[in-house]
Tab-separated table of C-alpha atoms in Angstrom:
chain	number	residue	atom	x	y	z
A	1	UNK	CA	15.892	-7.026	9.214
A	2	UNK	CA	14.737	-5.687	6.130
A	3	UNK	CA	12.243	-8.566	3.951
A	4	UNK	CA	11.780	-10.677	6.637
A	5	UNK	CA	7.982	-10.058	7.628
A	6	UNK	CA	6.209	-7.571	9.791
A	7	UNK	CA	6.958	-9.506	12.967
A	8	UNK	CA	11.105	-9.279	12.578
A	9	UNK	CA	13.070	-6.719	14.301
A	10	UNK	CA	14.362	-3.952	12.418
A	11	UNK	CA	17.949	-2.396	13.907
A	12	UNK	CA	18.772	1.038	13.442
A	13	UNK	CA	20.318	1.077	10.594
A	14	UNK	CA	17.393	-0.282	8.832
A	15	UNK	CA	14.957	3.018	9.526
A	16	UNK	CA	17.696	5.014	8.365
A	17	UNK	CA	17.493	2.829	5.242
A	18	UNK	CA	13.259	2.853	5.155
A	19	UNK	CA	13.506	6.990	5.585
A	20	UNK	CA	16.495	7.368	2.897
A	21	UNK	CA	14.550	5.224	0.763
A	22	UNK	CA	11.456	7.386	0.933
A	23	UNK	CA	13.439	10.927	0.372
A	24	UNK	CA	14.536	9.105	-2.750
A	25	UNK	CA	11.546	8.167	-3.674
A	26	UNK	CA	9.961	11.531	-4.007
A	27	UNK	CA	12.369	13.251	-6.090
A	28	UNK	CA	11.611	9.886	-8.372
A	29	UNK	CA	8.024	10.924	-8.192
A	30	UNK	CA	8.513	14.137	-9.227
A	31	UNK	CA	10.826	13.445	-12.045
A	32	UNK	CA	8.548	10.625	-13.449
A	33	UNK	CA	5.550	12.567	-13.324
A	34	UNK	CA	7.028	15.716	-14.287
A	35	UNK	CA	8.331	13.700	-17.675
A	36	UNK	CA	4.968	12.322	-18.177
A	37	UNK	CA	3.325	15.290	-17.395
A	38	UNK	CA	0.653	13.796	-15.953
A	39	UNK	CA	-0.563	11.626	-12.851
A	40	UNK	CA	-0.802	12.319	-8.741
A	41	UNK	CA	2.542	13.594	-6.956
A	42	UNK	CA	0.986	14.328	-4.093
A	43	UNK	CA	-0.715	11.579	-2.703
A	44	UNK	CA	2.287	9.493	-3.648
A	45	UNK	CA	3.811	11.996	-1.418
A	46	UNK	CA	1.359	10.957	1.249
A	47	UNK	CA	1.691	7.265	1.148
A	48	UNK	CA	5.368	7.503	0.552
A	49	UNK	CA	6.321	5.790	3.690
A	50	UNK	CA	3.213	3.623	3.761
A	51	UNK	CA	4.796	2.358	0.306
A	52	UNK	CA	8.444	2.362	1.951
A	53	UNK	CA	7.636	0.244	5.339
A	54	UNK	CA	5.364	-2.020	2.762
A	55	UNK	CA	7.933	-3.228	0.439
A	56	UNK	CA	10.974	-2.795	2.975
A	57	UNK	CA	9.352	-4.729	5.700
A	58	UNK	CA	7.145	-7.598	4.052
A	59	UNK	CA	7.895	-11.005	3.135
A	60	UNK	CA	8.787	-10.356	-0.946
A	61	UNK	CA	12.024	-11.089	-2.881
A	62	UNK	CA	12.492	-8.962	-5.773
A	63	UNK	CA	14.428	-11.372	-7.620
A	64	UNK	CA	11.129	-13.383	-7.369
A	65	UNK	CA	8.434	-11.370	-7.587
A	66	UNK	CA	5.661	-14.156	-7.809
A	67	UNK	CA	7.418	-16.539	-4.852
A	68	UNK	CA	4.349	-18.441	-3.820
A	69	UNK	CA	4.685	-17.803	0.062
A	70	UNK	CA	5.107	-14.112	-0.482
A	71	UNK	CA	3.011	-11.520	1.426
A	72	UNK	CA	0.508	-10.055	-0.527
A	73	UNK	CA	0.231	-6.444	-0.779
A	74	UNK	CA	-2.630	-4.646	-2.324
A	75	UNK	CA	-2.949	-1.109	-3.244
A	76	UNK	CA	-6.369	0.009	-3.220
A	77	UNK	CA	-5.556	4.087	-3.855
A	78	UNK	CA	-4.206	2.892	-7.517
A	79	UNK	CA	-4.013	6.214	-8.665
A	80	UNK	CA	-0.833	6.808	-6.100
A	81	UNK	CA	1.454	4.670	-8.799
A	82	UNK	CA	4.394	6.524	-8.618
A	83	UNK	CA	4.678	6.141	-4.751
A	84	UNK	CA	4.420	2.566	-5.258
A	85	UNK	CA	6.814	1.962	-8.439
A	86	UNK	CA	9.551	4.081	-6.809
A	87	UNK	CA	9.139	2.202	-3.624
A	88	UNK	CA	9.621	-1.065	-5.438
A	89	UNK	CA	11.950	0.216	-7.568
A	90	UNK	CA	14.320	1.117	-4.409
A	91	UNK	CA	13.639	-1.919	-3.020
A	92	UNK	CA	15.215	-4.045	-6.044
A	93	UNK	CA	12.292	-4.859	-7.936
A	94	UNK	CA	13.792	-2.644	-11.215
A	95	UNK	CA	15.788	-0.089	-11.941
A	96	UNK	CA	14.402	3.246	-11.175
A	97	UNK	CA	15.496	5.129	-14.212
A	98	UNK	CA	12.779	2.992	-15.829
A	99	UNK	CA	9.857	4.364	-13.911
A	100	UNK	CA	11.280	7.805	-14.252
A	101	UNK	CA	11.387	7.807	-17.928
A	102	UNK	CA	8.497	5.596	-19.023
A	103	UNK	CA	5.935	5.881	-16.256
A	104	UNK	CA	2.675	6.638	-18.416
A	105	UNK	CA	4.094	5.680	-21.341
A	106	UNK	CA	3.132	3.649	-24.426
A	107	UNK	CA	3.673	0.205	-24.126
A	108	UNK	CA	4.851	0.624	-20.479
A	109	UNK	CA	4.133	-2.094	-17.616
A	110	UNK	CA	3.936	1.708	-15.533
A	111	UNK	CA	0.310	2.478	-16.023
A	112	UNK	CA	-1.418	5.229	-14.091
A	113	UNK	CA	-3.485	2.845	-12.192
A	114	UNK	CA	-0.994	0.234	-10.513
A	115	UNK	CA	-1.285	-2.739	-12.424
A	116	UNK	CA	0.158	-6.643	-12.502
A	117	UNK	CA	1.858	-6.073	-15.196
A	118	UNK	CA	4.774	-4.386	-13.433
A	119	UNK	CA	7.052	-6.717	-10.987
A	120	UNK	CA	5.535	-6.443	-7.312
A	121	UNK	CA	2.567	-5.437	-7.903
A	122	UNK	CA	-0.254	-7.954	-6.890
A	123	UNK	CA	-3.183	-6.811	-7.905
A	124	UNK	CA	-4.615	-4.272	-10.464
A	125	UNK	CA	-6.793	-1.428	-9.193
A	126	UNK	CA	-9.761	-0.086	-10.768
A	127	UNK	CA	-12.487	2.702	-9.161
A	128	UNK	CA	-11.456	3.111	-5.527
A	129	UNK	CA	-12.804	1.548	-2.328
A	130	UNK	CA	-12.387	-2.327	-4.049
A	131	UNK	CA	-9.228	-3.138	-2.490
A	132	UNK	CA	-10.037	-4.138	0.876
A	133	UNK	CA	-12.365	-6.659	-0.314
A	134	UNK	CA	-9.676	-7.840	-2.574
A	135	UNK	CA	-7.722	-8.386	0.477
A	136	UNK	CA	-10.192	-10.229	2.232
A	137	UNK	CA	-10.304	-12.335	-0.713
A	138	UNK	CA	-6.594	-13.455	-0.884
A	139	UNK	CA	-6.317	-13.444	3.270
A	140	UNK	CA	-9.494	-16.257	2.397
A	141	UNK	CA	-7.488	-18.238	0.184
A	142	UNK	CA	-4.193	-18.347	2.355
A	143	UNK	CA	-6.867	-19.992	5.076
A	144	UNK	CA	-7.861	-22.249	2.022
A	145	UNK	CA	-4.903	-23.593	0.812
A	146	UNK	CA	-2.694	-23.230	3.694
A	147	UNK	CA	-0.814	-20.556	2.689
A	148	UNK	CA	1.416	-18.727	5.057
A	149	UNK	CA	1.681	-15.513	3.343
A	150	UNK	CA	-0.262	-12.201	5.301
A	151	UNK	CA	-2.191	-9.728	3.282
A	152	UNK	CA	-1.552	-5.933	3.314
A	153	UNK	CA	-4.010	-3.296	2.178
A	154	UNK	CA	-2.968	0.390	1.396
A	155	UNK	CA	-6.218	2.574	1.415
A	156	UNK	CA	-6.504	5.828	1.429
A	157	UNK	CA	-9.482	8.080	3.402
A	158	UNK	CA	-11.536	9.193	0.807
A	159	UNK	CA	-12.450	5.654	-0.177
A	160	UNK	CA	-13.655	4.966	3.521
A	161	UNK	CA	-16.929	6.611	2.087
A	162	UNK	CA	-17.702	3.877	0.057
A	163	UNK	CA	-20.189	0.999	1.168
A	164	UNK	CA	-18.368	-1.695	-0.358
A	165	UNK	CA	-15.029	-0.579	2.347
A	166	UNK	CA	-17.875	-1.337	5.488
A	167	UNK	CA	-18.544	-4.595	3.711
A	168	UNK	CA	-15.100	-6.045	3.694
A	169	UNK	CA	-14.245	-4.595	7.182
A	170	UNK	CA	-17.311	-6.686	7.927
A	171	UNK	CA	-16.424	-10.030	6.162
A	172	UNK	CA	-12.984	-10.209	7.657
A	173	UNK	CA	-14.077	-9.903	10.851
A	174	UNK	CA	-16.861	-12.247	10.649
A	175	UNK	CA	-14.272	-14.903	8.958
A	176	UNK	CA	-11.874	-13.770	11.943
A	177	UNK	CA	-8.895	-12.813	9.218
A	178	UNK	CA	-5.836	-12.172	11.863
A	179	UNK	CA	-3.240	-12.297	8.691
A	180	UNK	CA	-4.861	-9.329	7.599
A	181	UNK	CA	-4.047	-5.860	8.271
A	182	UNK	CA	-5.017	-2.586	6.086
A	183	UNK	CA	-3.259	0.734	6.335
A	184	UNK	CA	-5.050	3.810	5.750
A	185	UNK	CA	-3.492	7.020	4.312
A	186	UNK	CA	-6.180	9.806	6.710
A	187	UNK	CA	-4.259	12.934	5.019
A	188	UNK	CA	-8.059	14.371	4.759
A	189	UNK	CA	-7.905	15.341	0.956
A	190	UNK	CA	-9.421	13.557	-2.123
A	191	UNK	CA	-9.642	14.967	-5.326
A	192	UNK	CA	-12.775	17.034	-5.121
A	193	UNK	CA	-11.370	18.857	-1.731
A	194	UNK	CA	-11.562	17.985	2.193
A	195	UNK	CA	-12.842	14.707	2.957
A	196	UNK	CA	-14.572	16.546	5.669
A	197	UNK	CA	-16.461	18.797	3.294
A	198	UNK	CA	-17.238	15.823	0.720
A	199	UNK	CA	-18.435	13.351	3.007
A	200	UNK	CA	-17.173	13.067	6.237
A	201	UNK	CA	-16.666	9.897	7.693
A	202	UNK	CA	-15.286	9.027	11.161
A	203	UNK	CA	-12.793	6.481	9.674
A	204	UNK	CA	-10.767	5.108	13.114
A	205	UNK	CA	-14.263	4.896	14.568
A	206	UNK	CA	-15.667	3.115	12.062
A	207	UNK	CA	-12.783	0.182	11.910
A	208	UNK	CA	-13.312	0.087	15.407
A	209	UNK	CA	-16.974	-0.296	15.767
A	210	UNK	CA	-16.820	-2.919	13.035
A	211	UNK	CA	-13.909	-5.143	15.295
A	212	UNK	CA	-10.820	-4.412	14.169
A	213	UNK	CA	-8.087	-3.623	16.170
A	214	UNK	CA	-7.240	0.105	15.281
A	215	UNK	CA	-3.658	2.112	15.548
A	216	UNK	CA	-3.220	5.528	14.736
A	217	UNK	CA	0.361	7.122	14.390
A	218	UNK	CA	2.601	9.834	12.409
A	219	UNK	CA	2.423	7.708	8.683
A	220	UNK	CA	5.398	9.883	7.731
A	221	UNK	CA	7.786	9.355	10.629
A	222	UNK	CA	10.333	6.795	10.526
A	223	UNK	CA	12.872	7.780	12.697
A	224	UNK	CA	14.708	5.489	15.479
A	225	UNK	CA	11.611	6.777	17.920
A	226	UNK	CA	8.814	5.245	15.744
């Protein structure tokens, strides 16, 4: 069942939904940035279905975007916008047609960097490799005020070469976070070439070494066999 947390069973028809969702998405992506004529198709193309599963799968109403016992998702890769506004957009939070045409705009609640200001989102982004300890931060206060909710954290690999990403691995652990999980985007580009060639980092190993229980699969495939 669609919006019913991580932990519910999803029936067939409901991956055909996630993976129709996400083929939508990108011609949204295109035509929004295309109109704009500026921000980052492609690694909204990347995190499309990161973006999809997110919002499709996670305890959030879209009539209610603030609901108190929501899950809290945070995307640390703010640059990725459109992904994530056409995501939420098929998943009820407002119309598309709005992102298409105003994404970037003047006076528009679509900024380049995913902000709070647009239904859904839950926290703004800023330089990259911040978001994970943002996540630690709200997983922390569900502990502290008995809140139910779970905390997601979209990432993408070129931020894994940042300190402050070891750090927060580090702190969660340590504070033994279990409603925490953080999904990372390894498509092996940033935006001054291969990760590999900028500053490679052995990412799975890494997440591993520091505790965490690590999962690797095909981010794009949602078929019935994933």
């Amino acid at each position: 069942m669609l919006n019913h947390g991580v932990s519910a069973p999803l029936a067939d028809d409901d991956y055909l939904e996630l993976a129709a969702r996400a083929a939508r998405a990108r011609g949204a992506v295109l035509t929004a940035t295309t109109v704009a004529a500026s921000g980052h198709p492609g690694g909204s193309f990347s995190s499309m279905e990161m973006y999809t599963l997110l919002y499709g799968t996670a305890r959030v109403r879209a009539t209610e975007p603030r609901w108190e016992d929501r899950d809290r998702i945070v995307i640390s890769h703010g640059h990725t916008s459109p992904g994530a506004y056409t995501a939420l957009a098929l998943a009820g939070f407002f119309p598309l047609a709005e992102v298409e045409a105003h994404f970037r705009q003047a006076g528009s609640v679509f900024e380049g960097h995913v902000e709070r200001s647009a239904p859904g989102i839950e926290w703004s982004s800023g330089n990259l490799g911040q978001g994970l300890a943002a996540g630690v931060g709200l997983a922390l206060g569900a502990r502290l005020t008995g809140g139910e909710w779970h905390t997601f954290v979209a990432m993408s690999d070129g931020e894994q070469q940042k300190g402050q990403v070891g750090e927060a691995r580090r702190l969660a652990v340590k504070e033994r976070l279990g409603a925490l999980t953080a999904v990372v985007d390894w498509n092996h580009i940033q935006i001054s070439g291969r990760t590999d060639d900028v500053m490679p980092v052995p990412v799975a190993e890494d997440w591993r070494a520091d505790g965490w229980a690590v999962y690797e699969c095909d981010g794009h495939d949602l078929t019935l066999d994933a």
